[in-house]
PDB file of C-alpha atoms in Angstrom:
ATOM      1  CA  UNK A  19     -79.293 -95.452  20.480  1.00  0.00           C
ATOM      2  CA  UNK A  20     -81.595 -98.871  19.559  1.00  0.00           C
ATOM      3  CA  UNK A  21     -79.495-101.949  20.449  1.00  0.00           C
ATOM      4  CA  UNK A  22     -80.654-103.408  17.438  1.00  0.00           C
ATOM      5  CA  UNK A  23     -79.565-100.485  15.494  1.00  0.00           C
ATOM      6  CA  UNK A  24     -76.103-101.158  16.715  1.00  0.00           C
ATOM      7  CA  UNK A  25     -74.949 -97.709  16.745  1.00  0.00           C
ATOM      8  CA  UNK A  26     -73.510 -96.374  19.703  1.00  0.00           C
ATOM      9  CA  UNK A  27     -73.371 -92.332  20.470  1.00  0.00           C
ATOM     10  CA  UNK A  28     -70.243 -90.479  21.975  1.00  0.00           C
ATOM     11  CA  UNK A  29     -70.555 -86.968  23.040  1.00  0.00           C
ATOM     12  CA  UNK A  30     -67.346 -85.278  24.537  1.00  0.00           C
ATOM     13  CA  UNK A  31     -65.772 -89.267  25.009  1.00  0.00           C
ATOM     14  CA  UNK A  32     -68.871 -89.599  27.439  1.00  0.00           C
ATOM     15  CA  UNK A  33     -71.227 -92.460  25.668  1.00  0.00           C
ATOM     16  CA  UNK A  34     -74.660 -91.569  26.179  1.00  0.00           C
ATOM     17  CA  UNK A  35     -78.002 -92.961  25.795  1.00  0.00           C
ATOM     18  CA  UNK A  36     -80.191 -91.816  23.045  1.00  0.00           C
ATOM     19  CA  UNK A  37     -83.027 -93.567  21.196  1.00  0.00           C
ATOM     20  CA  UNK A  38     -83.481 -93.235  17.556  1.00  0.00           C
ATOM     21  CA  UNK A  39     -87.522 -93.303  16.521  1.00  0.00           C
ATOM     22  CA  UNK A  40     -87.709 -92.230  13.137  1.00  0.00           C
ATOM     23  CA  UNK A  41     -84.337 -91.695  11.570  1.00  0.00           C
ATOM     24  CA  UNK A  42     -83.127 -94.492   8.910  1.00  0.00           C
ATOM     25  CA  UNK A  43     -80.002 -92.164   7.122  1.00  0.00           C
ATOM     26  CA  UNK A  44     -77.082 -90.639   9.070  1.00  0.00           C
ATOM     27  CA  UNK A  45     -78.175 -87.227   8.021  1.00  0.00           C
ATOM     28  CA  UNK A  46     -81.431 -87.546   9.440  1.00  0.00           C
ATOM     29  CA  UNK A  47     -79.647 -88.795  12.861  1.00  0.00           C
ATOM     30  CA  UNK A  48     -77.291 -85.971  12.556  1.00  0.00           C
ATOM     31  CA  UNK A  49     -80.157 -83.483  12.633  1.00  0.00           C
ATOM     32  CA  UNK A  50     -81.905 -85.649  16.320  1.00  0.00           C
ATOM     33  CA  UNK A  51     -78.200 -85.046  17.520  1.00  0.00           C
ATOM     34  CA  UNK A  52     -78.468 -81.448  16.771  1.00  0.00           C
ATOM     35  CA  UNK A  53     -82.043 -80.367  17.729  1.00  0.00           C
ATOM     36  CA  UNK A  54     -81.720 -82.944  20.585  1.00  0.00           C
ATOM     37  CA  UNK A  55     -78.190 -81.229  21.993  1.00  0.00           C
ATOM     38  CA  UNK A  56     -79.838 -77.318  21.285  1.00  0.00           C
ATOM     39  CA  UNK A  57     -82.739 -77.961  22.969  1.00  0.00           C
ATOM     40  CA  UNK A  58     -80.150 -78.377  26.272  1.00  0.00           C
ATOM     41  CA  UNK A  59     -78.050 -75.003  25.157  1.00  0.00           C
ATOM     42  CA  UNK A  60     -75.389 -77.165  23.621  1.00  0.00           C
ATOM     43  CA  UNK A  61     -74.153 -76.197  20.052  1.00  0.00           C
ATOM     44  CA  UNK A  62     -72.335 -79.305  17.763  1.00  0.00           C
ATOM     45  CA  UNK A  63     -68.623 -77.619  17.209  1.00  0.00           C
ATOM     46  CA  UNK A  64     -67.558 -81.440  15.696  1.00  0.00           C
ATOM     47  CA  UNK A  65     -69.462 -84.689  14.291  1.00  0.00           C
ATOM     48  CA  UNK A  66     -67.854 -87.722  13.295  1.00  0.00           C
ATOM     49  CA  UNK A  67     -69.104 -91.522  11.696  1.00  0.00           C
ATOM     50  CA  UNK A  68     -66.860 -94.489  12.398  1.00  0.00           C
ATOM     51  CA  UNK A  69     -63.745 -92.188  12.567  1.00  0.00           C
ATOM     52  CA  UNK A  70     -64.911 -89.654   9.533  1.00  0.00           C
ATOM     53  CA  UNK A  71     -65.025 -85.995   9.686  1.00  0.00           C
ATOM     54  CA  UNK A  72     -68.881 -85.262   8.952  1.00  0.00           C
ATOM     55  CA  UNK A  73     -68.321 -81.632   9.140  1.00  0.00           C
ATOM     56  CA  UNK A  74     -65.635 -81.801   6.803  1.00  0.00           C
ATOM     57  CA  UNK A  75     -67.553 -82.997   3.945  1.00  0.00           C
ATOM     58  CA  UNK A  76     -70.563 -82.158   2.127  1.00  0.00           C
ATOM     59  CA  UNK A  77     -73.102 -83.281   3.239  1.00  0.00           C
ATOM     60  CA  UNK A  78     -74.830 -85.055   0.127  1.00  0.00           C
ATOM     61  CA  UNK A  79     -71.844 -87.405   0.827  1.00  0.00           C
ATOM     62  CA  UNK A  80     -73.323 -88.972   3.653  1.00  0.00           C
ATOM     63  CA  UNK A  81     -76.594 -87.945   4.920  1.00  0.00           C
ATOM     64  CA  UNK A  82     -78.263 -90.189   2.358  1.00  0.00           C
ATOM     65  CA  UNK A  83     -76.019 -93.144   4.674  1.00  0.00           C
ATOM     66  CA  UNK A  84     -77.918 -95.719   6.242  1.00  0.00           C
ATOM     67  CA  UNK A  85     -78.299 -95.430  10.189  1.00  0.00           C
ATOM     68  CA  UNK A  86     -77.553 -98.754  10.495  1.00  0.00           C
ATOM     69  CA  UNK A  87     -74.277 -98.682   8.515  1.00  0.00           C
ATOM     70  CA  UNK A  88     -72.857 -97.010  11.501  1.00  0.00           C
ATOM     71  CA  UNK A  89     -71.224 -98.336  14.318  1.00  0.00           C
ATOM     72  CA  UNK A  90     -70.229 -95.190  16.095  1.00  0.00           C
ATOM     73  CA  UNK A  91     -71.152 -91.394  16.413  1.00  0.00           C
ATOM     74  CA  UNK A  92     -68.785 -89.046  17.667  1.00  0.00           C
ATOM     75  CA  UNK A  93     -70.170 -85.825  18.844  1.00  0.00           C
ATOM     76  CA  UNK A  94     -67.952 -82.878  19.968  1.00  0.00           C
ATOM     77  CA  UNK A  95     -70.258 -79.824  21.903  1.00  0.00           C
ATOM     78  CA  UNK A  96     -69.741 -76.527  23.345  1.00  0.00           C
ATOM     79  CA  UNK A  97     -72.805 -74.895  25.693  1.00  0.00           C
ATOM     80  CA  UNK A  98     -73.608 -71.559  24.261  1.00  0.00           C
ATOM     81  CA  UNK A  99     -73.232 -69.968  27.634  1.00  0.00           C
ATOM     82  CA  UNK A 100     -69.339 -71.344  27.528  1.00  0.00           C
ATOM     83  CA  UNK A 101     -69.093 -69.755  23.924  1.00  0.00           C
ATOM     84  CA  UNK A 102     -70.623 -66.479  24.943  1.00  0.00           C
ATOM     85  CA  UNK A 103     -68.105 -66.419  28.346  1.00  0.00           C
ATOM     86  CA  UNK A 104     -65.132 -67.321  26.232  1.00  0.00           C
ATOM     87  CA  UNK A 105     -66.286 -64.440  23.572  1.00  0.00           C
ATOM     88  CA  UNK A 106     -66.637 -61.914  26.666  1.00  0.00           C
ATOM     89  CA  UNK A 107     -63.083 -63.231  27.771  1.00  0.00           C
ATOM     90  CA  UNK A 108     -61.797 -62.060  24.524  1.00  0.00           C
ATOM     91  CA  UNK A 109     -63.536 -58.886  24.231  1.00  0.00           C
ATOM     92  CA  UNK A 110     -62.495 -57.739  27.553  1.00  0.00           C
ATOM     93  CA  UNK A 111     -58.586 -58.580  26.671  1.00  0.00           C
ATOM     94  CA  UNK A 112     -58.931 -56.902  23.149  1.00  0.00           C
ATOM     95  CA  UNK A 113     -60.372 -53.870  24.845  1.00  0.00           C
ATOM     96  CA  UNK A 114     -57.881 -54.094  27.705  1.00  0.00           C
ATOM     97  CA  UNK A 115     -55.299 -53.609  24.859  1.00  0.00           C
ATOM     98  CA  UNK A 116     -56.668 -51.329  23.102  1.00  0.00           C
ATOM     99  CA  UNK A 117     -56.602 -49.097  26.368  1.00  0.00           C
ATOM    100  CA  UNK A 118     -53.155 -50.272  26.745  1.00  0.00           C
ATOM    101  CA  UNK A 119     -51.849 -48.340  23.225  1.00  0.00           C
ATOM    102  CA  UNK A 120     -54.394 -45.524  23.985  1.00  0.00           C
ATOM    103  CA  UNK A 121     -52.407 -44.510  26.627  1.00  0.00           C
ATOM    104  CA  UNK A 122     -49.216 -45.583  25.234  1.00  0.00           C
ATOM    105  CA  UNK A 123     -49.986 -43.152  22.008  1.00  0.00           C
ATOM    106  CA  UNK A 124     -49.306 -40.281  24.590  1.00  0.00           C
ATOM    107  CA  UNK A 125     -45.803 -40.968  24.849  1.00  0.00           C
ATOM    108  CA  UNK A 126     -45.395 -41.134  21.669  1.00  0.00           C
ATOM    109  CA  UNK A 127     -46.174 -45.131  21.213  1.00  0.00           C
ATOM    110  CA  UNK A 128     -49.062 -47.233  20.656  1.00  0.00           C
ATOM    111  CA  UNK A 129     -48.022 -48.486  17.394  1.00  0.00           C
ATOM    112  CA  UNK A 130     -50.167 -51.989  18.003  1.00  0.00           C
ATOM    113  CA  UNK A 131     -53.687 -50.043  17.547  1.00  0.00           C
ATOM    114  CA  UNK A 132     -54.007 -49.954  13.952  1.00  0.00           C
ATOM    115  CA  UNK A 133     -53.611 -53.622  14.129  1.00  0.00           C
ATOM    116  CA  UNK A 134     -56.060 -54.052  16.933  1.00  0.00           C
ATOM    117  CA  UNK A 135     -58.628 -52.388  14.627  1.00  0.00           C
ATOM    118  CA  UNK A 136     -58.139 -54.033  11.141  1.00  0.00           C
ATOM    119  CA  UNK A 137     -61.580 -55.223  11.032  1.00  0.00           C
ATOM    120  CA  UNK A 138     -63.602 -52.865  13.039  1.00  0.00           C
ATOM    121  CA  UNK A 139     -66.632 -53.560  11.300  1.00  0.00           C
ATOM    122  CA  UNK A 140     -66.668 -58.078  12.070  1.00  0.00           C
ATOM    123  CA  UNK A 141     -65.684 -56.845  15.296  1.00  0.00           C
ATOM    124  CA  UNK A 142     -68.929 -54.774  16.214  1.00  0.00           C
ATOM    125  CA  UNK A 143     -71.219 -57.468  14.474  1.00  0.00           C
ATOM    126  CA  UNK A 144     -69.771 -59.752  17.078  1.00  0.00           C
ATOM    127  CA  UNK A 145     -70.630 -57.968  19.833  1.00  0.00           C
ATOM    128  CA  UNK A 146     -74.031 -57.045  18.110  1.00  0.00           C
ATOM    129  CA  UNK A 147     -74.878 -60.751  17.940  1.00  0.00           C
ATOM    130  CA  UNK A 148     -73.572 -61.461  21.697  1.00  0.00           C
ATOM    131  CA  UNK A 149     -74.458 -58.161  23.713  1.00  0.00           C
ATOM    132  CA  UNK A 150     -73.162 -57.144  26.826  1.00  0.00           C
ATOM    133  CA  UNK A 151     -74.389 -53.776  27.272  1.00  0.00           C
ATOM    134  CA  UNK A 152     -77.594 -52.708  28.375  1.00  0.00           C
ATOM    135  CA  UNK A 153     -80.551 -51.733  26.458  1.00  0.00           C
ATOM    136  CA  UNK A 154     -80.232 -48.011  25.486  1.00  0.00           C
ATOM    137  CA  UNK A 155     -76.587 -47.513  26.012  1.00  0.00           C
ATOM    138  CA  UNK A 156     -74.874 -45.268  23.033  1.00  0.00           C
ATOM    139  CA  UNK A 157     -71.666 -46.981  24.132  1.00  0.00           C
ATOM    140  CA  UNK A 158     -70.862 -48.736  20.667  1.00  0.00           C
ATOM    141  CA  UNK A 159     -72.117 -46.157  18.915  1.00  0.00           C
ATOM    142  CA  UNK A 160     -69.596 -43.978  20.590  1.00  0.00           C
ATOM    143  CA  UNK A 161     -67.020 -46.366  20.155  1.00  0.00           C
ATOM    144  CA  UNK A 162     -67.278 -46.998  16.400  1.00  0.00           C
ATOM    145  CA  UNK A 163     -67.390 -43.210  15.983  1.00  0.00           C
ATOM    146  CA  UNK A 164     -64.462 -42.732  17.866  1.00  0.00           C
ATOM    147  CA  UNK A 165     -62.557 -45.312  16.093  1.00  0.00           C
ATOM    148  CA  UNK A 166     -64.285 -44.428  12.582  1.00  0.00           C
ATOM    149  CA  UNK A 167     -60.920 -44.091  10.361  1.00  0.00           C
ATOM    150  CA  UNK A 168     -58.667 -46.527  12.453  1.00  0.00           C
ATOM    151  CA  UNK A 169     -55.891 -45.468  11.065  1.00  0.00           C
ATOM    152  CA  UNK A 170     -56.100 -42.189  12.327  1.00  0.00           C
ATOM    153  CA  UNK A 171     -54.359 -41.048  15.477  1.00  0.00           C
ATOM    154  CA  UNK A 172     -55.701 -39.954  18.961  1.00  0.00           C
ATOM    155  CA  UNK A 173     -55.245 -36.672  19.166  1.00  0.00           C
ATOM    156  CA  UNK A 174     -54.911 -35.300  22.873  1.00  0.00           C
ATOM    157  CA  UNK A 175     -58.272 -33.572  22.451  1.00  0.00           C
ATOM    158  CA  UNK A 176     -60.122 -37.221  21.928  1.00  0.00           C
ATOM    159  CA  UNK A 177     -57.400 -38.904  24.404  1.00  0.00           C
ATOM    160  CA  UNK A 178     -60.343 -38.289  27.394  1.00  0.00           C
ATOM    161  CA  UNK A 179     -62.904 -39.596  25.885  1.00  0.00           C
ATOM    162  CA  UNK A 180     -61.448 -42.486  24.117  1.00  0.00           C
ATOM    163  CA  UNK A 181     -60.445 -43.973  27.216  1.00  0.00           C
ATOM    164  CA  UNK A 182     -63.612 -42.869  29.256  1.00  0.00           C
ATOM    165  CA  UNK A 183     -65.597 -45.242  26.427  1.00  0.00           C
ATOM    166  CA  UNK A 184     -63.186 -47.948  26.584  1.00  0.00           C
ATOM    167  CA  UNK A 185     -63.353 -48.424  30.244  1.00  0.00           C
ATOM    168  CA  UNK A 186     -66.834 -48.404  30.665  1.00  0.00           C
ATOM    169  CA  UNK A 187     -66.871 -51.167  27.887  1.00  0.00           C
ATOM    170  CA  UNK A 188     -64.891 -53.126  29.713  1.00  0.00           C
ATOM    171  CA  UNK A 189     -67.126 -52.365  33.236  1.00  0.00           C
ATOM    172  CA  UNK A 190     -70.039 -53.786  31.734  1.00  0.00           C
ATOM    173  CA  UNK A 191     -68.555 -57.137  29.600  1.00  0.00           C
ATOM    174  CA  UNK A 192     -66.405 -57.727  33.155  1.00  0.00           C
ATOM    175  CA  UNK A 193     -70.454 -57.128  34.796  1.00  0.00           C
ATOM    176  CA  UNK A 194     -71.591 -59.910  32.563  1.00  0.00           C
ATOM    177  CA  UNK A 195     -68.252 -62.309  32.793  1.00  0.00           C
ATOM    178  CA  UNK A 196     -68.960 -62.181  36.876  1.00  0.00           C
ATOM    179  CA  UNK A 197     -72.848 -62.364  36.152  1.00  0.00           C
ATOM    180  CA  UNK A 198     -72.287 -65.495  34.435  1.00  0.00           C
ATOM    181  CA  UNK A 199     -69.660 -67.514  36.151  1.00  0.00           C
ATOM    182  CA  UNK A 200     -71.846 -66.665  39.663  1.00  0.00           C
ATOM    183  CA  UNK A 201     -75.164 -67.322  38.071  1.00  0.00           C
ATOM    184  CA  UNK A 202     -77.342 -68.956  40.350  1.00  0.00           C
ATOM    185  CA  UNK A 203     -76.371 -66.011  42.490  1.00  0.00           C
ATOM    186  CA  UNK A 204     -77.170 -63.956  39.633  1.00  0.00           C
ATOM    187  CA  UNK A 205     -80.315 -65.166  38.733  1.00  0.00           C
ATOM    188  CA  UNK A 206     -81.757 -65.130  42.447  1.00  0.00           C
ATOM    189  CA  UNK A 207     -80.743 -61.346  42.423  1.00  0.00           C
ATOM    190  CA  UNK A 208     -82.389 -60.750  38.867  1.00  0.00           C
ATOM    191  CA  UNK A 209     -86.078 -63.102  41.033  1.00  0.00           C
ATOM    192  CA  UNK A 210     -85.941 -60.995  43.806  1.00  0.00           C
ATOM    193  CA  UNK A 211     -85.385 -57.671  41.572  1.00  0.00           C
ATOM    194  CA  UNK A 212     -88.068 -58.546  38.850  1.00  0.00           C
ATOM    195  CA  UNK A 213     -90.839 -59.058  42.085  1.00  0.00           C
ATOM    196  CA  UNK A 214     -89.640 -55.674  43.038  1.00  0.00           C
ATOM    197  CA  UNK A 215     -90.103 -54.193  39.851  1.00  0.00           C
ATOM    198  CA  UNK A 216     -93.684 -55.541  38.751  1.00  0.00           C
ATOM    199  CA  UNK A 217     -95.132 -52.875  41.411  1.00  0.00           C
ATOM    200  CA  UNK A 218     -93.224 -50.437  39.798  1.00  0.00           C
ATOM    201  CA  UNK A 219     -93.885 -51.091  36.063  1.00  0.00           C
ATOM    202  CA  UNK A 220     -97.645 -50.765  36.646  1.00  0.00           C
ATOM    203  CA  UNK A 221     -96.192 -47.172  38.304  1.00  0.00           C
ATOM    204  CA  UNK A 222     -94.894 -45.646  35.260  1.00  0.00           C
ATOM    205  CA  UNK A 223     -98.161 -44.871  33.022  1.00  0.00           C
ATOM    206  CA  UNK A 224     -99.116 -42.662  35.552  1.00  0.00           C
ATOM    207  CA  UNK A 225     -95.766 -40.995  36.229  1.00  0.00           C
ATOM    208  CA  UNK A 226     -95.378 -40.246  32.154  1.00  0.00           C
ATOM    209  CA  UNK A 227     -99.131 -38.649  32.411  1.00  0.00           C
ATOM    210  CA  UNK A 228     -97.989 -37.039  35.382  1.00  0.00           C
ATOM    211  CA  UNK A 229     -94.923 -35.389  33.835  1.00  0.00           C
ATOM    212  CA  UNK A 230     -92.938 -37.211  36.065  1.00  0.00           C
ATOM    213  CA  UNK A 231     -90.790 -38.780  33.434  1.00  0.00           C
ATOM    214  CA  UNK A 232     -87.594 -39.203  35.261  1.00  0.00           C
ATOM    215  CA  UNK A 233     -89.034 -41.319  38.225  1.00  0.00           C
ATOM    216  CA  UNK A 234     -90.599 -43.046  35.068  1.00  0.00           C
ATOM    217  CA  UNK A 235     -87.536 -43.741  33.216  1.00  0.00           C
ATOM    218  CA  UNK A 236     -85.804 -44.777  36.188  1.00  0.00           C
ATOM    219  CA  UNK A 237     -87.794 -47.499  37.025  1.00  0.00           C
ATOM    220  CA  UNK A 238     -87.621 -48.719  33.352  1.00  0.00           C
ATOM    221  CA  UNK A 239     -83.745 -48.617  33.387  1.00  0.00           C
ATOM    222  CA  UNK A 240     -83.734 -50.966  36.354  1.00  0.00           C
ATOM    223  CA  UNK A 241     -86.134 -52.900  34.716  1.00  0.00           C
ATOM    224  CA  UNK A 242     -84.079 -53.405  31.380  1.00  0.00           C
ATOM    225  CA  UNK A 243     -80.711 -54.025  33.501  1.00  0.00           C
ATOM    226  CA  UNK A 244     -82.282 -56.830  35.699  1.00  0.00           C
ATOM    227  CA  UNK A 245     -83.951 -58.052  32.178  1.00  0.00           C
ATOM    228  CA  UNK A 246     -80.317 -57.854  30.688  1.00  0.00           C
ATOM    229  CA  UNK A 247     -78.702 -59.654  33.691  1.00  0.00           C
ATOM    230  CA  UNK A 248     -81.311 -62.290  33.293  1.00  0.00           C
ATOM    231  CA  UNK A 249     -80.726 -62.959  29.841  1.00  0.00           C
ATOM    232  CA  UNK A 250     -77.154 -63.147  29.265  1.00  0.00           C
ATOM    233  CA  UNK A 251     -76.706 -65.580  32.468  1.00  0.00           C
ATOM    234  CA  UNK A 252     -79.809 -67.863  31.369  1.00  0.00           C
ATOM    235  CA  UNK A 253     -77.492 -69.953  28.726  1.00  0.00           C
ATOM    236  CA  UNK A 254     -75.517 -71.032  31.986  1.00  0.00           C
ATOM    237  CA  UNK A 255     -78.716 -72.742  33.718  1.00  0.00           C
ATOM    238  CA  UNK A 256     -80.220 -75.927  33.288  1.00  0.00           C
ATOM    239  CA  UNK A 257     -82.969 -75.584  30.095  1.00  0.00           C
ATOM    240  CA  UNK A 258     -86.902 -74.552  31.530  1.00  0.00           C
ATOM    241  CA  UNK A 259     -89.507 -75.347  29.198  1.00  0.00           C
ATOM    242  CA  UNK A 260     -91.768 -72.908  31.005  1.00  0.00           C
ATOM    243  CA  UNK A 261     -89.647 -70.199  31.432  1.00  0.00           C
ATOM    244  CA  UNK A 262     -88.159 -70.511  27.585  1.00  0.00           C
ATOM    245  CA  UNK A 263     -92.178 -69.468  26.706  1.00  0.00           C
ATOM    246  CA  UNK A 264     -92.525 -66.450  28.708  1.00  0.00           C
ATOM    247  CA  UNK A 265     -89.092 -64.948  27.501  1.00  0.00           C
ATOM    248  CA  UNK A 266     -90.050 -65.818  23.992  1.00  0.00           C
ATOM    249  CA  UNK A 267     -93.368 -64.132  24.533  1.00  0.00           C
ATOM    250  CA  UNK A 268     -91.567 -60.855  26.018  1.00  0.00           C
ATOM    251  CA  UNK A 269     -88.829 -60.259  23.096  1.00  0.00           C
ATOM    252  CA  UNK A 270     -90.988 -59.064  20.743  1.00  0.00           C
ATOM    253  CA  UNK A 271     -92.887 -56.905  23.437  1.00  0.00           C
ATOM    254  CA  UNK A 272     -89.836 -55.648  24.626  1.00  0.00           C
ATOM    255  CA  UNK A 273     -88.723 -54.406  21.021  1.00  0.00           C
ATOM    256  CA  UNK A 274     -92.261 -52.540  21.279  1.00  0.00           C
ATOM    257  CA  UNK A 275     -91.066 -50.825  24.105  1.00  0.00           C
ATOM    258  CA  UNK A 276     -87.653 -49.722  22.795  1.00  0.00           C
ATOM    259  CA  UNK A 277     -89.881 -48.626  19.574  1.00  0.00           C
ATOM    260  CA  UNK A 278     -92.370 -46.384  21.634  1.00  0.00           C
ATOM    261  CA  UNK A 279     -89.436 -44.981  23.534  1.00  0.00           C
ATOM    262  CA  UNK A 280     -87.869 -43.625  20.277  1.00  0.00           C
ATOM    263  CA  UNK A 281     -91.262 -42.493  18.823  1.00  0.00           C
ATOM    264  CA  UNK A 282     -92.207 -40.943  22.839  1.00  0.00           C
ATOM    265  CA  UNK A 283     -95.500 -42.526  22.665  1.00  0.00           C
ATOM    266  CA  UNK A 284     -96.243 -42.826  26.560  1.00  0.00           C
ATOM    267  CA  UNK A 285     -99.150 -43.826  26.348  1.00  0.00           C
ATOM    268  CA  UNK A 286     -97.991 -47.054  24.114  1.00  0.00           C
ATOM    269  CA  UNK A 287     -94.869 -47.139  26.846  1.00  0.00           C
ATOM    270  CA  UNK A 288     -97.588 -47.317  29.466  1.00  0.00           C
ATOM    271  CA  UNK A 289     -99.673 -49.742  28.132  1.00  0.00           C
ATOM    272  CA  UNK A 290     -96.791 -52.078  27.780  1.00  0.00           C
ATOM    273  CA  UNK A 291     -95.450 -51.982  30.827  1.00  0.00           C
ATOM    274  CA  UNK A 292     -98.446 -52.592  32.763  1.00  0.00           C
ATOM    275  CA  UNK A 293    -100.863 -55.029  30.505  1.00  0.00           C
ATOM    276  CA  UNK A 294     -98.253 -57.120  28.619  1.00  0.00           C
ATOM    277  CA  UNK A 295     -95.063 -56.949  30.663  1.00  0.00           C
ATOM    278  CA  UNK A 296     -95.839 -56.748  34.007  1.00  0.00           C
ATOM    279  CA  UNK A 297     -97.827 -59.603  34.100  1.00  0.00           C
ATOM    280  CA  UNK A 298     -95.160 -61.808  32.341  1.00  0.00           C
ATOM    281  CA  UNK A 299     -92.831 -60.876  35.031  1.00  0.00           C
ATOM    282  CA  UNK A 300     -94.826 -61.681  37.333  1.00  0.00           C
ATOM    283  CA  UNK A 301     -94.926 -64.956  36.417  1.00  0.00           C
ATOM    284  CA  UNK A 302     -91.255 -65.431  35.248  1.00  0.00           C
ATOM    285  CA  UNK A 303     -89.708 -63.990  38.646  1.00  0.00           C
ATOM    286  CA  UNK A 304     -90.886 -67.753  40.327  1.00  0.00           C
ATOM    287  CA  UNK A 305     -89.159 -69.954  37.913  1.00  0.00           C
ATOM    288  CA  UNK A 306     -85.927 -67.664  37.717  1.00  0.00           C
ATOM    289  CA  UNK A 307     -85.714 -68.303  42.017  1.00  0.00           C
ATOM    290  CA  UNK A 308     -86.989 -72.128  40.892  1.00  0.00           C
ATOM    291  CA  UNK A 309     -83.832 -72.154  38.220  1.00  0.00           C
ATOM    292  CA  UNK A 310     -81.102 -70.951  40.664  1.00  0.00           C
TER     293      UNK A 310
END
C-alpha cells in the first residue's frame, strides 16, 4: 500500500506489499484486492477493515469508506486449485460411502444411503461446476439414473452395476487428486503427450474420410484426457499470461468439437482438429514443460 496512504495490507497474517493507484473508497480497494489476488488463482474466502467483518455486511455500508480512513486490511485467501483438491477429497469420501452401504444393503443394511443422497441434485451441480471426468464419459449420467428416486432400494439386479459406476467414479476423481498434488510431474507428462498428439490430430481428417473411425476416435480420446489432465492440474501452477490466452482461445473450439461429434459432422471434426487445434497445441505444449 502508499506510505502516505497509511494503510497497511495483511493476507493470511503475511503483510504484503501492494500499491494503491486509483482507489480513494474501501470498496474500490476491496475490488484491486480481489482482481489483484484472482489474477494469481487465489479466491478472497474473508476481508476485514480495522478489525470489521467486510463480508459480513452490506456492502453500501462501507465501500463508499475513504481509503485513507483505514489503517489495516485483513485478507483471508484460498487458491482455487486447494478448493478444487479439498472438493475432490470430499467427493471421493462421499462416494467411498456410498459404496460402503451399497454393499452393506446386501446383507440386509445400508440404512445411511438415503441420507447420503438427500440432495442429489446440489450434489451433481457440484461436480458439474468442478469436473473430474473426462470429456464424453456417460458416467454421471449413469449415476444420477441409477440413483434417480433415492429412496428407492438396490435391488440385486442393479447391485452390479451400481457399484461398477461408483468405482470408476472414484478411479477417475482419485486420477485427478494424484494429478494435482504431483503436478509438475503431471504437467510435463500432459507437454510431452500434447507434442505427441499434434502429429496425430492433423491424422484424423483423413482416417474419418477413410472410414477408419476408430483409429480416429482413439487419437481424439487421448487427446481430450491429456487436455483434461492439463486443465484440472493448471490451478496448482504458478499463473502464465501466455499460456492463460491459448487455453482461452481453445475452450470455445473445443465445445465445437464436442458439438460436431454429436451432430457426426467429420468433416467439421476434421477441420478442427487440424486448422484450429493443432496448431494451438503446438504452441501450448512449450509453456506447459516451461510451467513445470
Amino acid at each position: 500500500m502508499r506510505e502516505e496512504a497509511e494503510v497497511h495490507l495483511s493476507i493470511n497474517e503475511q503483510e504484503v506489499s501492494y500499491s494503491l493507484e486509483t482507489e480513494k473508497t474501501l470498496g474500490e480497494a476491496a475490488t484491486g484486492v480481489r482482481a489483484w489476488l484472482a489474477s494469481a488463482g487465489f479466491f478472497v474466502t474473508g476481508m476485514s477493515a480495522d478489525g470489521h467483518d467486510l463480508l459480513a455486511a452490506n456492502d453500501d455500508a462501507w465501500a463508499s469508506e475513504a481509503i485513507s480512513t483505514v489503517k489495516v486490511l485483513d485478507v483471508r485467501a484460498t487458491h482455487t486449485g486447494e478448493m478444487k483438491l479439498a472438493h475432490w477429497r470430499t467427493v471421493d469420501a462421499w462416494l467411498l460411502m456410498i459404496e460402503a452401504e451399497v454393499v452393506e444393503a446386501a446383507r440386509g443394511g445400508g440404512s445411511a444411503l438415503q441420507d447420503l443422497l438427500a440432495d442429489l441434485p446440489r450434489t451433481m451441480e457440484g461436480f458439474r461446476a468442478n469436473p473430474f471426468l473426462p470429456p464424453g464419459s456417460d458416467l454421471m449420467k449413469r449415476f444420477e439414473s441409477l440413483f434417480a428416486d433415492p429412496a428407492a432400494p438396490i435391488v440385486p439386479a442393479r447391485r452390479a452395476e451400481t457399484l461398477t459406476v461408483v468405482r470408476e467414479l472414484r478411479g477417475w476423481v482419485r486420477r485427478r487428486i494424484a494429478e494435482a498434488t504431483n503436478s509438475a510431474e503431471t504437467l510435463a507428462r500432459a507437454a510431452a503427450q500434447m507434442r505427441e498428439t499434434v502429429a496425430a490430430l492433423r491424422d484424423v481428417s483423413v482416417l474419418l474420410q477413410t472410414g477408419k473411425d476408430k483409429a480416429a476416435m482413439d487419437i481424439v480420446i487421448g487427446f481430450t484426457d491429456v487436455t483434461q489432465s492439463m486443465i484440472d492440474v493448471l490451478p496448482f501452477c504458478p499463473p502464465d499470461p501466455q499460456r492463460a490466452r491459448l487455453i482461452t482461445e481453445l475452450t470455445p473450439i473445443l465445445r465445437d468439437l464436442v458439438a460436431a461429434f454429436d451432430a457426426r459432422d467429420t468433416v467439421l471434426i476434421g477441420d478442427l482438429l487440424e486448422y484450429e487445434i493443432a496448431p494451438r497445441v503446438e504452441k501450448l505444449a512449450p509453456l506447459l514443460k516451461a510451467s513445470a
